[in-house]
Amino acid sequence: MDPTVRTSRAEARQLLDPEFVEVGASGRRWSYEQMLAELPEMPGNSEGGPRYVPSGMTGVVLAPDVVHLTYETTIEGRRARRSSLWRRLGEEAGWRMYYHQATPVPSQGD
């Protein structure tokens, strides 16, 4: 969620799994290459502008090298519930996001 990472293709590449897929809050499906190409232009990328504020982050280990992370974000008054799967393909590769989904939270309740 850091603007410096979001605007750097090299930084984002280190955090996204080569098989990455996202289903965004808009319903759009994103591939690894699409996300790397468009991430620098998405909201939340300006140091002085609106930023994603995370809350309620929890994680569950699903397998030795797979973690399911859930949390909410708020940006400019809009909330979304988020779910991502992170996997590690060897110690040297580190943890990378394999799958991500965002679901908008209606303004009238939870």
PDB file of N, CA and C in Angstrom:
ATOM      1  N   MET A   1       0.809  -1.204   0.000  1.00  0.00           N
ATOM      2  CA  MET A   1       0.000   0.000   0.000  1.00  0.00           C
ATOM      3  C   MET A   1       0.849   1.263   0.000  1.00  0.00           C
ATOM      4  N   ASP A   2       2.133   1.122   0.142  1.00  0.00           N
ATOM      5  CA  ASP A   2       3.043   2.257   0.141  1.00  0.00           C
ATOM      6  C   ASP A   2       3.154   2.838  -1.274  1.00  0.00           C
ATOM      7  N   PRO A   3       2.954   4.151  -1.432  1.00  0.00           N
ATOM      8  CA  PRO A   3       3.037   4.758  -2.772  1.00  0.00           C
ATOM      9  C   PRO A   3       4.352   4.487  -3.493  1.00  0.00           C
ATOM     10  N   THR A   4       5.459   4.418  -2.767  1.00  0.00           N
ATOM     11  CA  THR A   4       6.747   4.165  -3.440  1.00  0.00           C
ATOM     12  C   THR A   4       6.783   2.779  -4.059  1.00  0.00           C
ATOM     13  N   VAL A   5       6.158   1.822  -3.428  1.00  0.00           N
ATOM     14  CA  VAL A   5       6.098   0.466  -3.982  1.00  0.00           C
ATOM     15  C   VAL A   5       5.099   0.422  -5.138  1.00  0.00           C
ATOM     16  N   ARG A   6       3.948   1.054  -4.949  1.00  0.00           N
ATOM     17  CA  ARG A   6       2.897   1.013  -5.967  1.00  0.00           C
ATOM     18  C   ARG A   6       3.341   1.669  -7.276  1.00  0.00           C
ATOM     19  N   THR A   7       4.216   2.647  -7.209  1.00  0.00           N
ATOM     20  CA  THR A   7       4.645   3.338  -8.424  1.00  0.00           C
ATOM     21  C   THR A   7       5.919   2.756  -9.030  1.00  0.00           C
ATOM     22  N   SER A   8       6.511   1.762  -8.392  1.00  0.00           N
ATOM     23  CA  SER A   8       7.736   1.150  -8.894  1.00  0.00           C
ATOM     24  C   SER A   8       7.456  -0.255  -9.407  1.00  0.00           C
ATOM     25  N   ARG A   9       7.589  -0.447 -10.700  1.00  0.00           N
ATOM     26  CA  ARG A   9       7.372  -1.773 -11.275  1.00  0.00           C
ATOM     27  C   ARG A   9       8.337  -2.790 -10.655  1.00  0.00           C
ATOM     28  N   ALA A  10       9.579  -2.401 -10.421  1.00  0.00           N
ATOM     29  CA  ALA A  10      10.572  -3.308  -9.834  1.00  0.00           C
ATOM     30  C   ALA A  10      10.170  -3.718  -8.413  1.00  0.00           C
ATOM     31  N   GLU A  11       9.716  -2.767  -7.607  1.00  0.00           N
ATOM     32  CA  GLU A  11       9.297  -3.072  -6.236  1.00  0.00           C
ATOM     33  C   GLU A  11       8.060  -3.968  -6.237  1.00  0.00           C
ATOM     34  N   ALA A  12       7.068  -3.622  -7.072  1.00  0.00           N
ATOM     35  CA  ALA A  12       5.837  -4.412  -7.135  1.00  0.00           C
ATOM     36  C   ALA A  12       6.123  -5.822  -7.630  1.00  0.00           C
ATOM     37  N   ARG A  13       7.032  -5.963  -8.564  1.00  0.00           N
ATOM     38  CA  ARG A  13       7.390  -7.279  -9.109  1.00  0.00           C
ATOM     39  C   ARG A  13       7.897  -8.206  -7.995  1.00  0.00           C
ATOM     40  N   GLN A  14       8.573  -7.653  -7.004  1.00  0.00           N
ATOM     41  CA  GLN A  14       9.089  -8.465  -5.901  1.00  0.00           C
ATOM     42  C   GLN A  14       7.987  -8.947  -4.969  1.00  0.00           C
ATOM     43  N   LEU A  15       6.828  -8.275  -4.977  1.00  0.00           N
ATOM     44  CA  LEU A  15       5.737  -8.650  -4.086  1.00  0.00           C
ATOM     45  C   LEU A  15       4.638  -9.461  -4.753  1.00  0.00           C
ATOM     46  N   LEU A  16       4.591  -9.457  -6.082  1.00  0.00           N
ATOM     47  CA  LEU A  16       3.553 -10.202  -6.793  1.00  0.00           C
ATOM     48  C   LEU A  16       4.117 -11.501  -7.348  1.00  0.00           C
ATOM     49  N   ASP A  17       3.387 -12.575  -7.130  1.00  0.00           N
ATOM     50  CA  ASP A  17       3.748 -13.877  -7.671  1.00  0.00           C
ATOM     51  C   ASP A  17       3.591 -13.840  -9.191  1.00  0.00           C
ATOM     52  N   PRO A  18       4.456 -14.500  -9.948  1.00  0.00           N
ATOM     53  CA  PRO A  18       4.317 -14.505 -11.409  1.00  0.00           C
ATOM     54  C   PRO A  18       2.962 -15.043 -11.897  1.00  0.00           C
ATOM     55  N   GLU A  19       2.274 -15.833 -11.055  1.00  0.00           N
ATOM     56  CA  GLU A  19       0.942 -16.358 -11.417  1.00  0.00           C
ATOM     57  C   GLU A  19      -0.176 -15.539 -10.772  1.00  0.00           C
ATOM     58  N   PHE A  20       0.134 -14.336 -10.325  1.00  0.00           N
ATOM     59  CA  PHE A  20      -0.817 -13.454  -9.637  1.00  0.00           C
ATOM     60  C   PHE A  20      -2.088 -13.215 -10.451  1.00  0.00           C
ATOM     61  N   VAL A  21      -3.218 -13.199  -9.734  1.00  0.00           N
ATOM     62  CA  VAL A  21      -4.526 -12.841 -10.290  1.00  0.00           C
ATOM     63  C   VAL A  21      -5.246 -12.013  -9.233  1.00  0.00           C
ATOM     64  N   GLU A  22      -5.928 -10.977  -9.668  1.00  0.00           N
ATOM     65  CA  GLU A  22      -6.757 -10.187  -8.760  1.00  0.00           C
ATOM     66  C   GLU A  22      -8.137 -10.020  -9.356  1.00  0.00           C
ATOM     67  N   VAL A  23      -9.141 -10.058  -8.479  1.00  0.00           N
ATOM     68  CA  VAL A  23     -10.495  -9.637  -8.824  1.00  0.00           C
ATOM     69  C   VAL A  23     -10.716  -8.382  -8.003  1.00  0.00           C
ATOM     70  N   GLY A  24     -10.701  -7.240  -8.670  1.00  0.00           N
ATOM     71  CA  GLY A  24     -10.795  -5.961  -7.986  1.00  0.00           C
ATOM     72  C   GLY A  24     -12.194  -5.629  -7.504  1.00  0.00           C
ATOM     73  N   ALA A  25     -12.291  -4.551  -6.727  1.00  0.00           N
ATOM     74  CA  ALA A  25     -13.583  -4.105  -6.202  1.00  0.00           C
ATOM     75  C   ALA A  25     -14.559  -3.754  -7.326  1.00  0.00           C
ATOM     76  N   SER A  26     -14.027  -3.432  -8.503  1.00  0.00           N
ATOM     77  CA  SER A  26     -14.872  -3.124  -9.657  1.00  0.00           C
ATOM     78  C   SER A  26     -15.395  -4.384 -10.335  1.00  0.00           C
ATOM     79  N   GLY A  27     -14.832  -5.544  -9.968  1.00  0.00           N
ATOM     80  CA  GLY A  27     -15.188  -6.796 -10.623  1.00  0.00           C
ATOM     81  C   GLY A  27     -14.219  -7.165 -11.737  1.00  0.00           C
ATOM     82  N   ARG A  28     -13.318  -6.260 -12.054  1.00  0.00           N
ATOM     83  CA  ARG A  28     -12.347  -6.520 -13.118  1.00  0.00           C
ATOM     84  C   ARG A  28     -11.332  -7.568 -12.676  1.00  0.00           C
ATOM     85  N   ARG A  29     -10.960  -8.438 -13.606  1.00  0.00           N
ATOM     86  CA  ARG A  29      -9.929  -9.447 -13.346  1.00  0.00           C
ATOM     87  C   ARG A  29      -8.602  -8.914 -13.869  1.00  0.00           C
ATOM     88  N   TRP A  30      -7.568  -8.967 -13.020  1.00  0.00           N
ATOM     89  CA  TRP A  30      -6.250  -8.453 -13.360  1.00  0.00           C
ATOM     90  C   TRP A  30      -5.254  -9.602 -13.386  1.00  0.00           C
ATOM     91  N   SER A  31      -4.394  -9.624 -14.376  1.00  0.00           N
ATOM     92  CA  SER A  31      -3.291 -10.579 -14.428  1.00  0.00           C
ATOM     93  C   SER A  31      -2.040  -9.907 -13.851  1.00  0.00           C
ATOM     94  N   TYR A  32      -1.011 -10.666 -13.709  1.00  0.00           N
ATOM     95  CA  TYR A  32       0.275 -10.174 -13.223  1.00  0.00           C
ATOM     96  C   TYR A  32       0.766  -9.011 -14.088  1.00  0.00           C
ATOM     97  N   GLU A  33       0.841  -9.223 -15.397  1.00  0.00           N
ATOM     98  CA  GLU A  33       1.347  -8.179 -16.296  1.00  0.00           C
ATOM     99  C   GLU A  33       0.446  -6.946 -16.313  1.00  0.00           C
ATOM    100  N   GLN A  34      -0.870  -7.148 -16.303  1.00  0.00           N
ATOM    101  CA  GLN A  34      -1.794  -6.007 -16.285  1.00  0.00           C
ATOM    102  C   GLN A  34      -1.608  -5.187 -15.010  1.00  0.00           C
ATOM    103  N   MET A  35      -1.465  -5.867 -13.889  1.00  0.00           N
ATOM    104  CA  MET A  35      -1.305  -5.151 -12.615  1.00  0.00           C
ATOM    105  C   MET A  35       0.009  -4.370 -12.600  1.00  0.00           C
ATOM    106  N   LEU A  36       1.088  -4.987 -13.030  1.00  0.00           N
ATOM    107  CA  LEU A  36       2.370  -4.280 -13.053  1.00  0.00           C
ATOM    108  C   LEU A  36       2.315  -3.064 -13.978  1.00  0.00           C
ATOM    109  N   ALA A  37       1.618  -3.180 -15.097  1.00  0.00           N
ATOM    110  CA  ALA A  37       1.536  -2.076 -16.055  1.00  0.00           C
ATOM    111  C   ALA A  37       0.675  -0.928 -15.539  1.00  0.00           C
ATOM    112  N   GLU A  38      -0.420  -1.231 -14.844  1.00  0.00           N
ATOM    113  CA  GLU A  38      -1.384  -0.197 -14.473  1.00  0.00           C
ATOM    114  C   GLU A  38      -1.300   0.271 -13.025  1.00  0.00           C
ATOM    115  N   LEU A  39      -0.644  -0.482 -12.163  1.00  0.00           N
ATOM    116  CA  LEU A  39      -0.553  -0.121 -10.746  1.00  0.00           C
ATOM    117  C   LEU A  39      -0.034   1.295 -10.509  1.00  0.00           C
ATOM    118  N   PRO A  40       0.998   1.754 -11.233  1.00  0.00           N
ATOM    119  CA  PRO A  40       1.492   3.117 -10.965  1.00  0.00           C
ATOM    120  C   PRO A  40       0.465   4.222 -11.185  1.00  0.00           C
ATOM    121  N   GLU A  41      -0.579   3.964 -11.958  1.00  0.00           N
ATOM    122  CA  GLU A  41      -1.590   4.987 -12.248  1.00  0.00           C
ATOM    123  C   GLU A  41      -2.832   4.875 -11.372  1.00  0.00           C
ATOM    124  N   MET A  42      -2.888   3.899 -10.504  1.00  0.00           N
ATOM    125  CA  MET A  42      -4.085   3.664  -9.684  1.00  0.00           C
ATOM    126  C   MET A  42      -4.126   4.604  -8.479  1.00  0.00           C
ATOM    127  N   PRO A  43      -5.315   4.772  -7.873  1.00  0.00           N
ATOM    128  CA  PRO A  43      -5.428   5.608  -6.671  1.00  0.00           C
ATOM    129  C   PRO A  43      -4.531   5.108  -5.551  1.00  0.00           C
ATOM    130  N   GLY A  44      -4.110   6.016  -4.696  1.00  0.00           N
ATOM    131  CA  GLY A  44      -3.305   5.675  -3.537  1.00  0.00           C
ATOM    132  C   GLY A  44      -1.814   5.711  -3.797  1.00  0.00           C
ATOM    133  N   ASN A  45      -1.413   6.311  -4.920  1.00  0.00           N
ATOM    134  CA  ASN A  45      -0.008   6.280  -5.304  1.00  0.00           C
ATOM    135  C   ASN A  45       0.746   7.576  -5.086  1.00  0.00           C
ATOM    136  N   SER A  46       0.081   8.594  -4.622  1.00  0.00           N
ATOM    137  CA  SER A  46       0.725   9.887  -4.442  1.00  0.00           C
ATOM    138  C   SER A  46       1.075  10.091  -2.974  1.00  0.00           C
ATOM    139  N   GLU A  47       2.311  10.511  -2.728  1.00  0.00           N
ATOM    140  CA  GLU A  47       2.738  10.772  -1.347  1.00  0.00           C
ATOM    141  C   GLU A  47       1.833  11.795  -0.662  1.00  0.00           C
ATOM    142  N   GLY A  48       1.387  12.799  -1.397  1.00  0.00           N
ATOM    143  CA  GLY A  48       0.566  13.845  -0.804  1.00  0.00           C
ATOM    144  C   GLY A  48      -0.922  13.636  -0.983  1.00  0.00           C
ATOM    145  N   GLY A  49      -1.321  12.624  -1.726  1.00  0.00           N
ATOM    146  CA  GLY A  49      -2.732  12.395  -2.017  1.00  0.00           C
ATOM    147  C   GLY A  49      -3.359  11.360  -1.099  1.00  0.00           C
ATOM    148  N   PRO A  50      -4.588  10.968  -1.431  1.00  0.00           N
ATOM    149  CA  PRO A  50      -5.272   9.963  -0.604  1.00  0.00           C
ATOM    150  C   PRO A  50      -4.518   8.636  -0.637  1.00  0.00           C
ATOM    151  N   ARG A  51      -4.526   7.966   0.510  1.00  0.00           N
ATOM    152  CA  ARG A  51      -3.832   6.681   0.618  1.00  0.00           C
ATOM    153  C   ARG A  51      -4.767   5.642   1.219  1.00  0.00           C
ATOM    154  N   TYR A  52      -4.492   4.386   0.902  1.00  0.00           N
ATOM    155  CA  TYR A  52      -5.238   3.290   1.512  1.00  0.00           C
ATOM    156  C   TYR A  52      -4.853   3.178   2.975  1.00  0.00           C
ATOM    157  N   VAL A  53      -5.866   3.081   3.834  1.00  0.00           N
ATOM    158  CA  VAL A  53      -5.634   2.905   5.263  1.00  0.00           C
ATOM    159  C   VAL A  53      -6.166   1.511   5.627  1.00  0.00           C
ATOM    160  N   PRO A  54      -5.268   0.590   6.008  1.00  0.00           N
ATOM    161  CA  PRO A  54      -5.710  -0.763   6.352  1.00  0.00           C
ATOM    162  C   PRO A  54      -6.182  -0.858   7.795  1.00  0.00           C
ATOM    163  N   SER A  55      -7.056  -1.837   8.068  1.00  0.00           N
ATOM    164  CA  SER A  55      -7.491  -2.110   9.437  1.00  0.00           C
ATOM    165  C   SER A  55      -7.931  -3.567   9.545  1.00  0.00           C
ATOM    166  N   GLY A  56      -7.923  -4.073  10.759  1.00  0.00           N
ATOM    167  CA  GLY A  56      -8.438  -5.409  11.034  1.00  0.00           C
ATOM    168  C   GLY A  56      -7.695  -6.529  10.330  1.00  0.00           C
ATOM    169  N   MET A  57      -6.386  -6.383  10.170  1.00  0.00           N
ATOM    170  CA  MET A  57      -5.624  -7.375   9.425  1.00  0.00           C
ATOM    171  C   MET A  57      -5.453  -8.652  10.248  1.00  0.00           C
ATOM    172  N   THR A  58      -5.806  -9.790   9.635  1.00  0.00           N
ATOM    173  CA  THR A  58      -5.591 -11.094  10.259  1.00  0.00           C
ATOM    174  C   THR A  58      -5.067 -12.061   9.208  1.00  0.00           C
ATOM    175  N   GLY A  59      -4.300 -13.034   9.668  1.00  0.00           N
ATOM    176  CA  GLY A  59      -3.751 -14.025   8.762  1.00  0.00           C
ATOM    177  C   GLY A  59      -3.918 -15.424   9.313  1.00  0.00           C
ATOM    178  N   VAL A  60      -4.065 -16.376   8.399  1.00  0.00           N
ATOM    179  CA  VAL A  60      -4.199 -17.780   8.761  1.00  0.00           C
ATOM    180  C   VAL A  60      -3.246 -18.572   7.875  1.00  0.00           C
ATOM    181  N   VAL A  61      -2.442 -19.426   8.487  1.00  0.00           N
ATOM    182  CA  VAL A  61      -1.540 -20.291   7.726  1.00  0.00           C
ATOM    183  C   VAL A  61      -2.374 -21.452   7.194  1.00  0.00           C
ATOM    184  N   LEU A  62      -2.448 -21.582   5.862  1.00  0.00           N
ATOM    185  CA  LEU A  62      -3.213 -22.653   5.239  1.00  0.00           C
ATOM    186  C   LEU A  62      -2.356 -23.878   4.944  1.00  0.00           C
ATOM    187  N   ALA A  63      -1.082 -23.660   4.730  1.00  0.00           N
ATOM    188  CA  ALA A  63      -0.108 -24.717   4.455  1.00  0.00           C
ATOM    189  C   ALA A  63       1.258 -24.139   4.819  1.00  0.00           C
ATOM    190  N   PRO A  64       2.318 -24.959   4.853  1.00  0.00           N
ATOM    191  CA  PRO A  64       3.616 -24.420   5.268  1.00  0.00           C
ATOM    192  C   PRO A  64       4.062 -23.152   4.542  1.00  0.00           C
ATOM    193  N   ASP A  65       3.756 -22.994   3.293  1.00  0.00           N
ATOM    194  CA  ASP A  65       4.187 -21.804   2.558  1.00  0.00           C
ATOM    195  C   ASP A  65       3.026 -21.053   1.911  1.00  0.00           C
ATOM    196  N   VAL A  66       1.850 -21.106   2.551  1.00  0.00           N
ATOM    197  CA  VAL A  66       0.664 -20.401   2.050  1.00  0.00           C
ATOM    198  C   VAL A  66      -0.065 -19.748   3.223  1.00  0.00           C
ATOM    199  N   VAL A  67      -0.312 -18.428   3.107  1.00  0.00           N
ATOM    200  CA  VAL A  67      -1.021 -17.667   4.144  1.00  0.00           C
ATOM    201  C   VAL A  67      -2.201 -16.949   3.515  1.00  0.00           C
ATOM    202  N   HIS A  68      -3.344 -16.974   4.210  1.00  0.00           N
ATOM    203  CA  HIS A  68      -4.538 -16.232   3.791  1.00  0.00           C
ATOM    204  C   HIS A  68      -4.635 -14.999   4.676  1.00  0.00           C
ATOM    205  N   LEU A  69      -4.599 -13.823   4.068  1.00  0.00           N
ATOM    206  CA  LEU A  69      -4.647 -12.553   4.781  1.00  0.00           C
ATOM    207  C   LEU A  69      -5.971 -11.865   4.479  1.00  0.00           C
ATOM    208  N   THR A  70      -6.661 -11.385   5.524  1.00  0.00           N
ATOM    209  CA  THR A  70      -7.892 -10.618   5.331  1.00  0.00           C
ATOM    210  C   THR A  70      -7.777  -9.301   6.097  1.00  0.00           C
ATOM    211  N   TYR A  71      -8.392  -8.257   5.531  1.00  0.00           N
ATOM    212  CA  TYR A  71      -8.355  -6.936   6.156  1.00  0.00           C
ATOM    213  C   TYR A  71      -9.333  -6.024   5.429  1.00  0.00           C
ATOM    214  N   GLU A  72      -9.515  -4.829   5.947  1.00  0.00           N
ATOM    215  CA  GLU A  72     -10.315  -3.800   5.279  1.00  0.00           C
ATOM    216  C   GLU A  72      -9.420  -2.620   4.955  1.00  0.00           C
ATOM    217  N   THR A  73      -9.792  -1.894   3.906  1.00  0.00           N
ATOM    218  CA  THR A  73      -9.112  -0.641   3.589  1.00  0.00           C
ATOM    219  C   THR A  73     -10.147   0.459   3.443  1.00  0.00           C
ATOM    220  N   THR A  74      -9.680   1.669   3.689  1.00  0.00           N
ATOM    221  CA  THR A  74     -10.492   2.863   3.451  1.00  0.00           C
ATOM    222  C   THR A  74      -9.636   3.829   2.650  1.00  0.00           C
ATOM    223  N   ILE A  75     -10.223   4.401   1.608  1.00  0.00           N
ATOM    224  CA  ILE A  75      -9.574   5.463   0.843  1.00  0.00           C
ATOM    225  C   ILE A  75     -10.660   6.431   0.409  1.00  0.00           C
ATOM    226  N   GLU A  76     -10.490   7.679   0.773  1.00  0.00           N
ATOM    227  CA  GLU A  76     -11.467   8.732   0.456  1.00  0.00           C
ATOM    228  C   GLU A  76     -12.885   8.332   0.848  1.00  0.00           C
ATOM    229  N   GLY A  77     -13.040   7.732   2.037  1.00  0.00           N
ATOM    230  CA  GLY A  77     -14.353   7.369   2.556  1.00  0.00           C
ATOM    231  C   GLY A  77     -14.920   6.065   2.006  1.00  0.00           C
ATOM    232  N   ARG A  78     -14.261   5.453   1.041  1.00  0.00           N
ATOM    233  CA  ARG A  78     -14.740   4.179   0.482  1.00  0.00           C
ATOM    234  C   ARG A  78     -14.033   3.029   1.185  1.00  0.00           C
ATOM    235  N   ARG A  79     -14.842   2.069   1.646  1.00  0.00           N
ATOM    236  CA  ARG A  79     -14.296   0.894   2.329  1.00  0.00           C
ATOM    237  C   ARG A  79     -14.368  -0.324   1.422  1.00  0.00           C
ATOM    238  N   ALA A  80     -13.414  -1.227   1.589  1.00  0.00           N
ATOM    239  CA  ALA A  80     -13.426  -2.509   0.878  1.00  0.00           C
ATOM    240  C   ALA A  80     -12.898  -3.587   1.800  1.00  0.00           C
ATOM    241  N   ARG A  81     -13.505  -4.745   1.709  1.00  0.00           N
ATOM    242  CA  ARG A  81     -12.980  -5.921   2.400  1.00  0.00           C
ATOM    243  C   ARG A  81     -12.040  -6.615   1.436  1.00  0.00           C
ATOM    244  N   ARG A  82     -10.893  -7.035   1.939  1.00  0.00           N
ATOM    245  CA  ARG A  82      -9.858  -7.599   1.066  1.00  0.00           C
ATOM    246  C   ARG A  82      -9.405  -8.955   1.584  1.00  0.00           C
ATOM    247  N   SER A  83      -9.085  -9.803   0.630  1.00  0.00           N
ATOM    248  CA  SER A  83      -8.629 -11.146   0.929  1.00  0.00           C
ATOM    249  C   SER A  83      -7.503 -11.475  -0.040  1.00  0.00           C
ATOM    250  N   SER A  84      -6.386 -11.948   0.488  1.00  0.00           N
ATOM    251  CA  SER A  84      -5.289 -12.298  -0.404  1.00  0.00           C
ATOM    252  C   SER A  84      -4.605 -13.570   0.068  1.00  0.00           C
ATOM    253  N   LEU A  85      -4.090 -14.304  -0.903  1.00  0.00           N
ATOM    254  CA  LEU A  85      -3.297 -15.493  -0.633  1.00  0.00           C
ATOM    255  C   LEU A  85      -1.854 -15.165  -0.961  1.00  0.00           C
ATOM    256  N   TRP A  86      -0.988 -15.443  -0.015  1.00  0.00           N
ATOM    257  CA  TRP A  86       0.442 -15.216  -0.186  1.00  0.00           C
ATOM    258  C   TRP A  86       1.133 -16.566  -0.153  1.00  0.00           C
ATOM    259  N   ARG A  87       2.099 -16.751  -1.052  1.00  0.00           N
ATOM    260  CA  ARG A  87       2.850 -17.999  -1.026  1.00  0.00           C
ATOM    261  C   ARG A  87       4.339 -17.721  -1.139  1.00  0.00           C
ATOM    262  N   ARG A  88       5.095 -18.677  -0.651  1.00  0.00           N
ATOM    263  CA  ARG A  88       6.539 -18.558  -0.692  1.00  0.00           C
ATOM    264  C   ARG A  88       7.079 -19.749  -1.471  1.00  0.00           C
ATOM    265  N   LEU A  89       7.789 -19.467  -2.544  1.00  0.00           N
ATOM    266  CA  LEU A  89       8.386 -20.509  -3.371  1.00  0.00           C
ATOM    267  C   LEU A  89       9.889 -20.533  -3.107  1.00  0.00           C
ATOM    268  N   GLY A  90      10.252 -20.997  -1.937  1.00  0.00           N
ATOM    269  CA  GLY A  90      11.656 -21.034  -1.543  1.00  0.00           C
ATOM    270  C   GLY A  90      12.021 -19.823  -0.710  1.00  0.00           C
ATOM    271  N   GLU A  91      13.004 -19.995   0.141  1.00  0.00           N
ATOM    272  CA  GLU A  91      13.445 -18.927   1.037  1.00  0.00           C
ATOM    273  C   GLU A  91      13.918 -17.683   0.288  1.00  0.00           C
ATOM    274  N   GLU A  92      14.651 -17.870  -0.799  1.00  0.00           N
ATOM    275  CA  GLU A  92      15.219 -16.722  -1.519  1.00  0.00           C
ATOM    276  C   GLU A  92      14.164 -15.874  -2.229  1.00  0.00           C
ATOM    277  N   ALA A  93      13.045 -16.465  -2.599  1.00  0.00           N
ATOM    278  CA  ALA A  93      11.994 -15.720  -3.309  1.00  0.00           C
ATOM    279  C   ALA A  93      11.187 -14.836  -2.364  1.00  0.00           C
ATOM    280  N   GLY A  94      11.080 -15.223  -1.107  1.00  0.00           N
ATOM    281  CA  GLY A  94      10.272 -14.469  -0.154  1.00  0.00           C
ATOM    282  C   GLY A  94       8.780 -14.678  -0.398  1.00  0.00           C
ATOM    283  N   TRP A  95       7.984 -13.964   0.365  1.00  0.00           N
ATOM    284  CA  TRP A  95       6.526 -14.064   0.255  1.00  0.00           C
ATOM    285  C   TRP A  95       6.036 -13.181  -0.884  1.00  0.00           C
ATOM    286  N   ARG A  96       5.127 -13.740  -1.686  1.00  0.00           N
ATOM    287  CA  ARG A  96       4.544 -12.993  -2.804  1.00  0.00           C
ATOM    288  C   ARG A  96       3.038 -13.220  -2.852  1.00  0.00           C
ATOM    289  N   MET A  97       2.326 -12.175  -3.242  1.00  0.00           N
ATOM    290  CA  MET A  97       0.879 -12.273  -3.337  1.00  0.00           C
ATOM    291  C   MET A  97       0.504 -13.069  -4.586  1.00  0.00           C
ATOM    292  N   TYR A  98      -0.227 -14.157  -4.358  1.00  0.00           N
ATOM    293  CA  TYR A  98      -0.637 -15.063  -5.428  1.00  0.00           C
ATOM    294  C   TYR A  98      -2.040 -14.711  -5.941  1.00  0.00           C
ATOM    295  N   TYR A  99      -2.935 -14.338  -5.016  1.00  0.00           N
ATOM    296  CA  TYR A  99      -4.317 -14.022  -5.386  1.00  0.00           C
ATOM    297  C   TYR A  99      -4.811 -12.914  -4.468  1.00  0.00           C
ATOM    298  N   HIS A 100      -5.625 -12.016  -5.032  1.00  0.00           N
ATOM    299  CA  HIS A 100      -6.193 -10.926  -4.236  1.00  0.00           C
ATOM    300  C   HIS A 100      -7.604 -10.642  -4.717  1.00  0.00           C
ATOM    301  N   GLN A 101      -8.492 -10.372  -3.763  1.00  0.00           N
ATOM    302  CA  GLN A 101      -9.862  -9.984  -4.109  1.00  0.00           C
ATOM    303  C   GLN A 101     -10.299  -8.862  -3.185  1.00  0.00           C
ATOM    304  N   ALA A 102     -10.990  -7.878  -3.766  1.00  0.00           N
ATOM    305  CA  ALA A 102     -11.528  -6.752  -3.010  1.00  0.00           C
ATOM    306  C   ALA A 102     -13.038  -6.695  -3.239  1.00  0.00           C
ATOM    307  N   THR A 103     -13.777  -6.477  -2.150  1.00  0.00           N
ATOM    308  CA  THR A 103     -15.220  -6.365  -2.234  1.00  0.00           C
ATOM    309  C   THR A 103     -15.639  -5.063  -1.572  1.00  0.00           C
ATOM    310  N   PRO A 104     -16.322  -4.176  -2.302  1.00  0.00           N
ATOM    311  CA  PRO A 104     -16.744  -2.907  -1.701  1.00  0.00           C
ATOM    312  C   PRO A 104     -17.706  -3.147  -0.537  1.00  0.00           C
ATOM    313  N   VAL A 105     -17.603  -2.315   0.501  1.00  0.00           N
ATOM    314  CA  VAL A 105     -18.526  -2.348   1.629  1.00  0.00           C
ATOM    315  C   VAL A 105     -19.569  -1.270   1.383  1.00  0.00           C
ATOM    316  N   PRO A 106     -20.845  -1.633   1.354  1.00  0.00           N
ATOM    317  CA  PRO A 106     -21.874  -0.609   1.155  1.00  0.00           C
ATOM    318  C   PRO A 106     -21.804   0.470   2.220  1.00  0.00           C
ATOM    319  N   SER A 107     -22.110   1.701   1.867  1.00  0.00           N
ATOM    320  CA  SER A 107     -22.028   2.805   2.820  1.00  0.00           C
ATOM    321  C   SER A 107     -23.064   2.692   3.933  1.00  0.00           C
ATOM    322  N   GLN A 108     -24.077   1.894   3.741  1.00  0.00           N
ATOM    323  CA  GLN A 108     -25.139   1.733   4.737  1.00  0.00           C
ATOM    324  C   GLN A 108     -24.976   0.417   5.493  1.00  0.00           C
ATOM    325  N   GLY A 109     -23.958   0.294   6.320  1.00  0.00           N
ATOM    326  CA  GLY A 109     -23.836  -0.885   7.173  1.00  0.00           C
ATOM    327  C   GLY A 109     -22.736  -1.816   6.768  1.00  0.00           C
ATOM    328  N   ASP A 110     -22.695  -2.936   7.439  1.00  0.00           N
ATOM    329  CA  ASP A 110     -21.644  -3.926   7.239  1.00  0.00           C
ATOM    330  C   ASP A 110     -22.209  -5.151   6.594  1.00  0.00           C
TER     331      ASP A 110
END
